[in-house]
XYZ file of N, CA and C in Angstrom:
816
model
N -26.685 33.396 23.732
C -25.728 32.873 24.922
C -25.266 31.625 24.794
N -26.091 30.700 24.507
C -26.009 29.079 24.484
C -25.075 28.989 23.055
N -25.336 29.819 21.852
C -24.255 29.850 20.630
C -23.186 30.328 20.860
N -22.793 31.385 21.616
C -21.638 31.748 21.876
C -20.876 30.824 22.608
N -21.371 30.115 23.733
C -20.739 29.222 24.457
C -20.525 28.003 23.525
N -21.260 27.604 22.940
C -20.951 26.467 21.863
C -19.942 26.642 20.788
N -19.876 27.881 20.491
C -18.685 28.233 19.500
C -17.065 28.583 20.593
N -17.286 28.917 21.686
C -16.065 28.700 22.364
C -15.604 27.383 22.805
N -16.498 26.410 23.046
C -16.142 25.206 23.235
C -15.564 24.561 21.995
N -16.336 25.056 20.873
C -15.793 24.284 19.337
C -14.061 24.810 19.375
N -14.066 26.144 19.464
C -12.897 26.541 19.151
C -11.829 26.033 19.866
N -12.146 25.873 21.372
C -11.100 25.342 22.302
C -10.876 23.854 22.051
N -11.906 23.210 21.477
C -11.498 21.928 21.015
C -10.680 21.514 19.862
N -11.079 22.378 18.597
C -9.947 22.552 17.404
C -8.816 23.010 18.128
N -8.623 23.955 18.828
C -7.132 24.452 19.347
C -6.420 23.295 19.982
N -7.139 22.562 20.793
C -6.563 21.133 21.700
C -6.275 20.407 20.501
N -6.990 20.381 19.361
C -6.278 19.057 18.239
C -5.357 19.452 17.433
N -5.536 20.712 17.296
C -4.756 21.100 15.837
C -3.304 21.664 16.778
N -3.579 22.460 17.786
C -2.115 23.017 18.462
C -0.931 21.861 18.669
N -1.295 20.472 19.045
C 0.116 19.912 18.964
C 0.860 19.555 17.638
N -0.128 19.889 16.552
C 0.190 19.349 15.355
C 1.134 20.502 14.566
N 0.770 21.587 15.116
C 1.366 22.947 14.780
C 2.411 23.072 15.408
N 2.438 22.662 16.614
C 3.629 22.525 17.518
C 5.014 21.807 16.721
N 4.356 20.631 16.127
C 5.195 19.652 15.821
C 5.964 19.991 14.501
N 4.963 20.781 13.443
C 5.310 21.492 12.301
C 6.628 22.602 12.538
N 6.040 23.523 13.365
C 7.130 24.639 13.793
C 8.433 24.024 14.223
N 8.493 23.000 15.108
C 9.648 22.272 15.794
C 10.477 21.602 14.741
N 9.685 21.182 13.694
C 10.457 20.360 12.325
C 11.234 21.247 11.591
N 10.905 22.460 11.609
C 11.679 23.112 10.466
C 12.554 24.412 11.307
N 12.631 23.877 12.653
C 13.778 24.625 13.813
C 15.056 23.889 13.723
N 16.241 24.458 14.256
C 17.224 23.402 14.291
C 17.556 23.482 15.959
N 18.470 22.648 16.076
C 19.228 22.652 17.407
C 17.826 22.143 18.574
N 16.988 21.141 18.350
C 16.111 21.129 19.354
C 16.412 19.580 19.801
N 17.337 19.481 20.715
C 17.643 18.335 21.388
C 16.689 18.408 22.766
N 15.777 19.347 23.018
C 14.877 19.410 24.032
C 13.750 20.031 23.584
N 12.584 19.843 23.968
C 11.092 20.519 23.372
C 11.293 21.863 23.629
N 11.179 22.598 22.385
C 11.656 23.936 22.725
C 10.201 24.924 22.862
N 10.401 25.723 23.563
C 9.242 26.749 24.102
C 8.683 27.665 22.941
N 7.383 27.770 23.307
C 6.658 28.612 22.046
C 7.281 29.645 21.304
N 7.913 30.197 22.537
C 8.560 31.773 22.078
C 9.939 31.439 21.290
N 10.512 30.392 21.578
C 11.592 30.116 20.653
C 11.320 29.417 19.104
N 10.341 28.922 19.142
C 9.637 28.275 17.974
C 9.203 29.790 16.986
N 8.664 30.475 17.655
C 8.260 31.789 17.024
C 9.494 32.645 16.482
N 10.597 32.810 17.458
C 11.464 33.631 17.144
C 12.728 33.095 16.001
N 12.625 31.908 16.261
C 13.974 30.829 15.582
C 14.057 31.225 13.957
N 15.048 30.804 13.113
C 14.990 31.055 11.864
C 14.436 29.663 11.324
N 13.691 29.482 10.313
C 13.062 28.461 10.024
C 13.717 27.941 8.434
N 14.070 26.687 8.656
C 14.635 25.980 7.874
C 14.182 24.371 7.640
N 14.400 23.670 6.255
C 14.100 22.359 5.783
C 15.170 21.390 6.144
N 16.079 21.981 6.548
C 17.217 21.063 6.657
C 17.001 19.527 7.414
N 16.007 19.668 8.432
C 15.624 18.350 8.984
C 15.377 17.954 8.174
N 14.239 18.178 7.306
C 13.290 17.326 6.412
C 14.558 16.528 5.402
N 15.436 17.181 4.914
C 16.558 16.628 4.136
C 17.226 15.690 4.849
N 17.724 15.700 6.144
C 18.557 15.257 6.747
C 17.878 13.809 7.208
N 16.439 14.015 7.771
C 15.431 13.003 7.773
C 15.666 11.932 6.759
N 15.369 12.380 5.822
C 15.012 11.629 4.438
C 16.163 10.638 4.315
N 17.328 11.251 4.284
C 18.666 10.325 3.971
C 19.163 9.836 5.206
N 18.600 9.781 6.284
C 19.012 9.199 7.468
C 18.439 8.043 7.964
N 19.413 6.893 8.641
C 18.356 5.684 9.066
C 17.808 4.715 7.939
N 18.233 4.992 6.810
C 17.314 3.978 5.815
C 16.177 4.521 5.561
N 15.641 6.118 5.678
C 14.172 6.474 6.022
C 13.527 6.269 4.732
N 14.380 6.607 3.526
C 13.509 6.765 2.311
C 13.078 5.408 1.829
N 14.028 4.429 2.307
C 13.864 3.007 1.758
C 12.617 2.257 2.468
N 12.558 2.596 4.176
C 11.577 2.079 4.548
C 10.081 2.798 4.303
N 10.446 4.064 3.903
C 8.961 4.913 3.242
C 8.444 4.062 2.220
N 9.197 3.540 1.278
C 8.934 2.823 -0.139
C 8.497 1.671 0.380
N 9.035 1.033 1.353
C 8.613 -0.252 1.882
C 7.255 -0.416 2.441
N 6.492 0.599 3.206
C 5.650 0.774 3.964
C 4.670 1.112 2.754
N 4.827 1.790 1.901
C 3.860 2.176 0.884
C 3.734 0.982 -0.290
N 4.623 -0.018 -0.516
C 4.064 -0.933 -0.971
C 3.251 -2.096 -0.276
N 3.748 -1.969 1.216
C 2.947 -3.174 2.109
C 1.677 -2.611 2.295
N 1.453 -1.049 2.625
C -0.101 -0.505 3.015
C -0.902 -0.715 1.580
N -0.224 -0.479 0.632
C -0.992 -0.433 -0.639
C -1.406 -1.666 -1.136
N -0.793 -2.577 -0.912
C -0.937 -4.110 -1.357
C -2.024 -4.546 -0.438
N -1.989 -4.349 0.816
C -2.737 -4.857 1.870
C -4.347 -3.947 1.420
N -4.087 -2.814 1.512
C -5.764 -2.298 0.971
C -6.222 -2.879 0.098
N -5.629 -2.645 -1.177
C -6.244 -3.641 -2.113
C -6.630 -4.617 -2.023
N -5.956 -5.780 -1.415
C -6.410 -7.380 -1.488
C -7.297 -7.685 -0.516
N -6.942 -6.646 0.356
C -8.276 -6.682 1.995
C -9.360 -6.277 1.264
N -9.603 -5.151 0.373
C -10.903 -4.646 0.113
C -11.237 -5.601 -0.944
N -10.726 -6.266 -1.942
C -11.098 -7.170 -2.828
C -11.715 -8.490 -2.056
N -11.066 -9.073 -1.041
C -11.712 -10.105 -0.313
C -12.709 -9.946 0.232
N -12.577 -8.658 1.038
C -14.029 -8.236 1.868
C -15.042 -8.148 0.730
N -15.188 -7.244 -0.267
C -15.991 -7.236 -0.831
C -16.612 -8.334 -1.456
N -15.862 -9.603 -1.999
C -16.348 -10.802 -2.477
C -17.045 -11.661 -1.280
N -16.326 -11.456 -0.131
C -16.945 -12.231 1.035
C -18.384 -11.542 1.771
N -18.526 -10.209 1.628
C -19.432 -9.581 2.077
C -20.504 -10.043 1.163
N -20.246 -10.021 -0.324
C -21.450 -10.027 -1.481
C -21.992 -11.407 -0.988
N -21.173 -12.363 -0.890
C -21.389 -13.813 -0.708
C -22.325 -14.137 0.899
N -22.186 -13.461 1.653
C -22.813 -13.476 2.645
C -24.125 -12.875 2.803
N -24.363 -11.716 1.913
C -25.639 -11.039 1.740
C -26.538 -11.271 0.748
N -25.857 -12.079 -0.234
C -26.736 -12.202 -1.494
C -27.129 -13.846 -1.807
N -26.204 -14.740 -1.106
C -25.898 -16.033 -1.440
C -26.565 -16.924 -0.385
N -27.497 -17.793 -0.416
C -28.032 -18.970 0.361
C -27.465 -19.827 0.632
N -27.068 -20.225 1.673
C -26.095 -21.648 1.833
C -26.179 -21.943 3.326
N -26.401 -23.523 3.177
C -26.561 -23.805 4.824
C -25.486 -23.389 6.093
N -26.177 -22.724 6.997
C -25.203 -22.378 8.130
C -24.358 -21.286 8.039
N -25.210 -20.316 6.973
C -24.698 -18.975 6.581
C -24.423 -18.117 7.991
N -25.565 -17.934 8.607
C -25.302 -17.258 9.847
C -24.821 -17.257 10.899
N -24.435 -19.130 11.073
C -23.808 -19.406 12.413
C -22.223 -19.002 11.636
N -21.849 -19.504 10.302
C -20.492 -19.038 9.932
C -19.992 -17.734 9.981
N -21.277 -16.934 9.734
C -20.843 -15.479 9.614
C -20.555 -14.886 11.390
N -21.111 -15.293 12.066
C -20.961 -15.075 13.407
C -20.071 -15.945 14.010
N -19.496 -16.918 13.542
C -18.147 -17.500 13.792
C -17.093 -16.752 13.164
N -17.182 -16.367 11.944
C -16.178 -15.142 11.494
C -16.108 -14.056 12.087
N -17.018 -13.378 12.887
C -17.057 -12.285 13.593
C -16.866 -12.514 14.786
N -16.406 -13.568 15.532
C -15.907 -13.804 16.918
C -14.416 -13.509 17.005
N -13.634 -13.671 15.694
C -12.255 -13.349 15.905
C -12.098 -12.020 16.026
N -13.355 -11.145 16.198
C -13.130 -9.382 15.903
C -12.886 -9.128 17.685
N -13.407 -10.009 18.611
C -13.415 -9.830 19.637
C -12.398 -10.184 20.552
N -11.219 -11.114 19.565
C -9.988 -11.325 20.388
C -9.143 -10.524 20.475
N -8.415 -10.051 21.574
C -7.495 -9.050 21.188
C -6.545 -9.082 20.724
N -5.981 -8.055 19.509
C -4.731 -8.558 18.577
C -3.494 -8.949 19.123
N -3.046 -8.659 20.474
C -1.930 -8.934 21.228
C -2.014 -10.617 21.507
N -3.112 -11.367 21.380
C -3.274 -12.478 21.448
C -2.859 -13.492 20.513
N -2.973 -12.495 19.333
C -2.994 -13.552 18.108
C -1.514 -13.370 17.325
N -0.651 -12.843 18.141
C 0.658 -12.543 17.583
C 1.795 -14.150 17.431
N 1.418 -14.783 18.611
C 2.205 -16.024 18.708
C 1.555 -17.117 17.460
N 0.359 -17.049 17.589
C -0.291 -18.040 16.425
C 0.088 -17.758 15.307
N -0.187 -16.330 14.994
C 0.104 -15.832 13.266
C 1.826 -16.164 13.225
N 2.406 -15.671 14.021
C 3.961 -16.171 13.876
C 4.077 -17.608 13.532
N 3.623 -18.293 14.222
C 3.715 -19.652 14.026
C 3.139 -20.411 12.669
N 2.045 -19.607 12.356
C 1.485 -20.152 10.918
C 2.264 -19.310 9.528
N 2.698 -18.174 10.097
C 3.638 -17.883 9.247
C 4.876 -18.327 9.028
N 5.545 -19.059 10.102
C 6.786 -19.621 9.942
C 6.606 -21.146 9.340
N 5.773 -21.589 9.357
C 5.263 -23.080 9.298
C 5.138 -22.822 7.430
N 4.385 -21.775 6.884
C 4.548 -21.396 5.773
C 5.749 -21.221 5.043
N 6.865 -20.680 5.496
C 7.959 -20.277 5.225
C 8.066 -18.739 4.828
N 7.065 -17.858 5.131
C 6.975 -16.594 5.111
C 7.339 -15.742 5.873
N 8.272 -16.290 6.892
C 8.647 -15.011 8.205
C 9.969 -14.367 7.153
N 10.027 -13.005 7.323
C 10.767 -12.028 6.702
C 10.706 -11.852 5.311
N 9.084 -11.825 4.965
C 8.804 -11.725 3.546
C 7.984 -11.215 3.728
N 7.544 -10.057 2.726
C 6.248 -9.348 2.513
C 5.003 -9.876 2.271
N 5.232 -11.219 1.785
C 3.866 -11.660 1.729
C 3.635 -12.195 2.819
N 4.182 -12.629 3.668
C 3.791 -12.941 5.073
C 3.336 -12.145 5.594
N 3.723 -11.014 5.733
C 3.425 -9.592 6.414
C 2.301 -9.486 5.749
N 1.926 -9.387 4.892
C 0.699 -8.661 4.167
C -0.211 -9.767 4.596
N -0.182 -10.830 4.306
C -1.238 -12.043 4.638
C -1.661 -12.158 5.947
N -0.702 -11.546 7.164
C -1.407 -11.283 8.431
C -2.087 -10.151 8.257
N -1.734 -8.878 7.922
C -2.231 -7.834 7.662
C -3.905 -7.748 7.264
N -3.849 -8.751 6.232
C -5.436 -9.016 5.601
C -6.076 -9.483 6.495
N -5.577 -10.904 7.122
C -6.220 -11.321 7.978
C -7.188 -10.864 9.357
N -6.177 -9.760 9.701
C -6.822 -8.889 10.668
C -7.467 -7.683 10.377
N -7.631 -7.702 8.846
C -8.685 -6.508 8.794
C -9.707 -6.826 7.892
N -9.803 -8.139 7.513
C -11.018 -8.287 6.479
C -11.704 -8.460 6.898
N -12.265 -9.014 8.375
C -13.043 -9.109 8.991
C -13.808 -7.985 9.429
N -13.684 -7.103 10.101
C -14.338 -5.941 10.020
C -14.798 -5.265 8.786
N -13.865 -5.382 7.751
C -14.529 -4.965 6.636
C -15.464 -5.580 5.964
N -15.700 -6.840 6.027
C -16.766 -7.711 5.737
C -18.142 -7.631 6.161
N -17.917 -7.222 7.617
C -19.106 -7.085 8.621
C -19.567 -5.885 8.201
N -18.681 -4.794 7.950
C -19.499 -3.532 7.606
C -19.834 -3.434 5.952
N -19.508 -4.053 5.141
C -19.886 -4.236 4.038
C -21.165 -4.688 3.449
N -21.214 -6.240 4.373
C -22.413 -7.081 4.232
C -23.409 -6.185 4.465
N -23.571 -5.338 5.753
C -24.829 -4.323 5.899
C -24.813 -3.317 4.918
N -24.166 -2.644 4.347
C -24.255 -1.892 2.993
C -24.686 -2.787 1.820
N -24.284 -3.858 1.427
C -24.888 -4.701 0.674
C -26.191 -5.016 0.538
N -26.492 -5.340 1.978
C -28.048 -5.967 2.142
C -28.957 -4.666 1.988
N -28.586 -3.150 1.982
C -29.533 -2.246 2.109
C -29.838 -1.784 0.396
N -29.087 -2.463 -0.480
C -29.032 -2.103 -2.087
C -30.232 -3.030 -2.533
N -31.502 -2.442 -3.321
C -32.492 -2.888 -3.540
C -32.292 -4.196 -4.720
N -32.909 -5.069 -4.366
C -32.492 -6.310 -4.996
C -32.871 -6.040 -6.758
N -33.844 -5.050 -6.800
C -34.923 -4.819 -7.867
C -33.970 -4.357 -8.989
N -32.793 -3.894 -8.298
C -31.723 -3.159 -9.706
C -30.918 -4.320 -10.144
N -31.350 -5.711 -9.719
C -30.891 -6.667 -10.258
C -31.400 -7.350 -11.478
N -32.609 -6.873 -11.622
C -33.374 -7.324 -12.787
C -33.120 -7.158 -14.125
N -32.704 -5.840 -14.663
C -32.483 -5.293 -15.719
C -31.080 -6.096 -15.988
N -30.125 -6.527 -15.544
C -28.929 -7.214 -15.827
C -29.237 -8.688 -15.553
N -30.199 -9.162 -15.092
C -30.632 -10.419 -15.489
C -31.275 -10.806 -16.876
N -31.957 -10.033 -16.854
C -33.066 -10.168 -18.393
C -32.102 -10.006 -19.447
N -30.737 -9.469 -19.416
C -30.034 -8.977 -20.387
C -29.207 -10.275 -20.414
N -29.309 -11.206 -19.408
C -28.054 -12.164 -19.433
C -27.370 -12.323 -18.444
N -27.103 -11.353 -17.833
C -25.954 -11.207 -16.760
C -26.263 -12.450 -15.577
N -24.724 -12.171 -15.092
C -24.693 -13.452 -13.916
C -24.289 -12.693 -12.917
N -24.185 -13.495 -11.596
C -23.819 -13.014 -10.292
C -22.895 -11.964 -10.295
N -21.518 -12.305 -11.061
C -20.504 -11.803 -11.282
C -20.828 -10.464 -11.898
N -21.565 -10.246 -12.984
C -21.903 -8.806 -13.718
C -22.486 -7.926 -12.603
N -23.639 -8.543 -12.055
C -24.247 -7.841 -11.029
C -23.369 -7.367 -9.979
N -22.231 -8.023 -9.801
C -21.689 -7.475 -8.602
C -20.902 -6.554 -9.089
N -20.563 -6.587 -10.326
C -19.487 -5.352 -10.901
C -20.070 -4.097 -11.262
N -21.369 -4.632 -11.853
C -22.476 -3.326 -12.555
C -23.178 -2.758 -11.269
N -23.626 -3.533 -10.166
C -24.509 -2.976 -9.251
C -23.694 -2.501 -7.935
N -23.418 -3.480 -7.333
C -22.676 -3.404 -5.971
C -21.231 -2.681 -5.797
N -20.685 -2.878 -6.680
C -19.425 -1.955 -6.416
C -19.561 -0.465 -6.537
N -20.199 -0.279 -7.663
C -20.557 1.301 -7.925
C -21.355 1.995 -6.771
N -22.272 1.067 -6.258
C -22.770 2.003 -5.581
C -22.523 1.544 -3.688
N -21.306 0.799 -3.943
C -20.560 0.773 -2.525
C -19.443 1.655 -2.477
N -19.194 2.550 -3.453
C -18.214 3.162 -3.369
C -17.770 3.803 -2.361
N -18.796 4.815 -1.575
C -18.454 5.365 -0.232
C -18.159 4.753 0.941
N -18.336 3.112 1.182
C -18.202 2.564 1.905
C -16.643 1.739 1.704
N -16.533 1.431 0.513
C -15.213 0.995 0.060
C -14.009 2.262 0.363
N -14.420 3.204 -0.081
C -13.476 4.615 0.094
C -13.214 4.834 1.529
N -14.185 4.469 2.409
C -13.948 4.698 3.576
C -13.016 3.589 4.494
N -13.554 2.371 4.057
C -12.832 1.332 4.494
C -11.178 1.282 3.945
N -11.039 1.914 2.895
C -9.722 1.956 2.075
C -8.714 2.913 2.952
N -9.562 3.975 3.388
C -8.439 4.968 4.313
C -8.026 4.179 5.487
N -9.222 3.279 5.960
C -8.819 2.664 7.567
C -7.700 1.391 7.130
N -7.856 1.031 6.225
C -6.924 -0.516 5.978
C -5.626 0.413 5.903
N -5.413 1.284 4.797
C -4.080 1.662 4.604
C -3.536 2.353 5.644
N -4.406 3.321 6.435
C -3.737 4.072 7.369
C -3.228 3.046 8.911
N -4.223 2.021 8.771
C -3.609 1.048 10.113
C -2.603 0.278 9.752
N -2.272 -0.063 8.334
C -1.012 -0.889 8.007
C 0.130 -0.061 7.939
N -0.312 1.141 7.423
C 0.999 2.209 7.553
C 1.641 2.780 8.825
N 0.638 2.444 9.973
C 1.071 2.775 11.535
C 1.389 1.623 12.368
N 1.510 0.690 11.787
C 1.663 -0.877 12.642
C 2.984 -0.977 12.774
N 3.214 -1.323 13.848
C 4.614 -1.316 14.279
C 5.099 -3.046 15.030
N 4.314 -3.550 15.704
C 4.661 -4.738 16.508
C 4.849 -6.008 15.441
N 3.860 -6.008 14.756
C 3.919 -7.040 13.709
C 4.974 -7.300 12.471
N 5.152 -5.812 12.112
C 6.281 -5.488 11.551
C 7.775 -5.827 11.950
N 7.640 -5.716 13.392
C 8.967 -6.068 14.196
C 9.161 -7.115 14.349
N 7.990 -8.037 14.450
C 7.961 -9.678 14.629
C 8.295 -10.086 13.383
N 8.032 -10.025 12.587
C 7.960 -10.811 11.236
C 8.912 -10.488 10.190
N 9.231 -8.916 10.360
C 10.346 -8.737 9.251
C 11.947 -8.733 9.999
N 12.718 -9.545 9.635
C 14.113 -9.744 10.344
C 15.136 -8.972 9.462
N 14.906 -8.817 8.554
C 16.105 -8.234 7.401
C 15.981 -6.627 7.313
N 17.337 -6.084 7.518
C 17.212 -4.510 8.120
C 16.657 -3.803 6.699
N 17.106 -4.311 5.416
C 16.446 -3.450 4.004
C 15.087 -3.457 3.973
N 14.397 -4.581 4.358
C 12.729 -4.869 4.219
C 12.101 -4.324 5.467
N 12.427 -3.620 6.562
C 11.766 -2.904 7.345
C 10.865 -1.952 6.753
N 9.489 -1.452 7.499
C 8.774 -0.490 7.348
C 8.893 0.498 8.225
N 8.224 1.637 7.728
C 8.302 3.158 8.236
C 8.419 3.072 9.750
N 7.584 2.585 10.816
C 7.029 2.749 12.170
C 8.786 2.341 12.700
N 9.016 1.330 12.241
C 10.660 0.904 12.756
C 11.469 2.075 12.627
N 11.512 2.554 11.338
C 12.329 3.554 10.892
C 12.387 4.736 11.957
N 10.866 5.128 12.313
C 10.862 6.378 12.971
C 11.168 5.956 14.559
N 11.305 4.677 14.867
C 12.068 4.476 16.321
C 13.530 4.771 16.573
N 14.162 4.694 15.235
C 15.578 4.685 15.067
C 15.815 6.343 15.421
N 14.886 7.244 15.420
C 15.183 8.613 15.475
C 15.214 8.897 16.963
N 14.734 7.906 17.678
C 14.652 8.474 19.048
C 16.269 7.718 19.463
N 16.843 8.448 20.355
C 18.060 8.113 21.293
C 17.936 7.589 22.226
N 19.006 6.624 22.748
C 18.950 6.384 24.080
C 18.705 7.264 25.323
N 19.516 8.230 25.038
C 19.942 9.150 25.943
C 19.261 10.743 25.739
N 19.158 10.712 24.459
C 18.657 12.366 23.926
C 17.865 11.873 22.396
N 16.721 12.817 21.986
C 16.271 12.589 21.017
C 16.316 14.052 20.339
N 16.913 14.132 19.018
C 17.017 15.271 18.536
C 15.164 15.466 18.026
N 14.603 16.294 18.746
C 13.134 16.544 18.087
C 13.127 17.071 16.952
N 14.030 18.090 16.528
C 13.661 18.806 15.143
C 13.644 17.736 14.168
N 14.440 16.774 14.142
C 14.715 15.618 13.126
C 13.814 14.488 13.395
N 13.157 14.335 14.679
C 12.242 13.219 14.731
C 10.726 13.936 14.326
N 10.537 14.955 14.596
C 9.124 15.530 14.167
C 9.523 15.636 12.687
N 10.411 16.066 12.020
C 10.356 16.174 10.539
C 10.112 14.870 10.024
N 10.781 13.584 10.418
C 10.345 12.245 9.764
C 8.762 11.973 10.113
N 8.764 12.299 11.218
C 6.943 11.933 11.680
C 6.208 12.995 10.856
N 6.570 13.955 10.324
C 5.504 14.909 9.501
C 5.566 14.113 8.052
N 6.744 13.937 7.568
C 6.758 12.770 6.475
C 6.147 11.757 6.204
N 5.955 11.015 7.538
C 5.335 9.886 7.609
C 3.989 10.274 7.553
N 3.611 11.163 8.028
C 1.689 11.294 7.736
C 1.391 11.812 6.427
N 2.130 12.425 5.601
C 1.885 12.549 4.266
C 1.066 11.785 3.428
N 1.403 10.085 3.248
C 0.692 9.355 2.680
C -0.753 9.540 3.130
N -0.638 9.440 4.604
C -2.081 9.241 5.018
C -3.104 10.572 4.826
N -2.646 11.668 4.681
C -3.118 12.896 4.313
C -3.512 12.617 2.830
N -2.862 12.159 1.933
C -3.185 11.917 0.591
C -4.067 10.935 0.515
N -4.284 9.808 1.106
C -5.193 8.746 0.943
C -6.387 9.459 1.578
N -6.550 10.562 2.558
C -7.771 10.947 3.019
C -8.247 12.067 2.021
N -7.416 12.571 1.330
C -7.880 13.522 0.219
C -8.592 13.040 -0.633
N -7.852 12.157 -1.331
C -8.297 11.297 -2.472
C -9.657 10.838 -2.133
N -9.992 10.189 -0.963
C -11.025 9.141 -0.615
C -12.132 9.847 0.120
N -11.990 11.250 0.477
C -12.523 11.981 1.329
C -14.186 11.971 0.846
N -14.068 12.262 -0.861
C -15.517 12.422 -1.080
C -16.455 11.157 -1.263
N -15.730 9.859 -0.598
C -16.269 8.438 -0.791
C -16.749 8.179 0.937
N -16.527 9.042 1.305
C -16.953 8.786 2.852
C -18.604 8.287 2.884
N -19.024 7.446 3.684
C -20.291 6.881 3.711
C -21.448 7.929 3.654
N -22.469 7.815 2.399
C -23.626 8.464 2.425
C -24.673 7.319 2.563
N -25.336 7.809 3.775
C -26.398 6.306 4.149
C -27.768 6.534 3.121
N -27.932 7.716 2.222
C -28.828 7.611 1.505
C -28.273 7.459 -0.092
N -27.243 6.911 -0.139
C -27.116 6.593 -1.410
C -27.893 5.730 -2.312
N -28.675 4.615 -1.914
C -29.374 3.891 -2.744
C -31.040 4.451 -2.629
N -31.186 5.646 -2.013
C -32.277 5.974 -2.225
C -32.676 6.612 -3.416
N -33.935 6.364 -4.224
C -34.170 7.039 -5.264
C -33.629 5.996 -6.469
N -32.852 5.092 -6.180
C -32.294 4.154 -7.404
C -33.377 3.292 -8.011
N -34.184 3.203 -7.024
C -35.823 2.151 -7.306
C -36.840 3.251 -7.202
N -37.517 3.420 -8.403
C -38.711 4.244 -8.867
C -40.132 3.122 -8.534
N -40.873 3.997 -7.654
C -42.069 3.114 -7.482
C -43.129 3.074 -8.772
């Protein structure tokens, strides 16, 4: 009885999560949806991809899509690179005030992101990077690298130091150890953080709207807002644009899904 109840709850939960997604897909492939259509209309209406074609060619959607792809990819790569090296330093290099500096480093995680917008804009403006991808990427990296460093430091500290001995005997240095041991063994953690870094940047709206002024350089979340009219919203077109915006997130998840954190990764690496 308990098993049946658990299955029913699970099915209801899946339906609650998947239902809106299916509704979006069906609405995006039907026409003349200036109001949210009923399920009966969705099932009986003719299916077409005209909304996807129109959305791709409207409101500079394709250009904004490419812009977001560049910004999100660059942020993910640079943020993970900086987080890996910083976490390695905190995990394996002794230096005065390390723990104090690390706690000070983590303090920024407790500051609400909305409070940082004005200071970040002031700094970016003083550097002459307003309305540039460099300034936007720099802010994205600064907001994401702290959490990634905290996560990776704990992962690095669990890797047995005995694995370093063979490389040291062969004359390898710290950089060699980092590349040959820590990066390969940490791929699950790095893959997980890569998904978060890409998706977080891809969906970000406020900073992109604040820092990017040139219309041709705007990112995808801004383009999606253009599909919402002041007095009416064409939901078929809006949902089609939203579905296309989801594709890179789904692709990144599929690529990195096998790299999700395995807590037993380093077990068995050192034989007693």
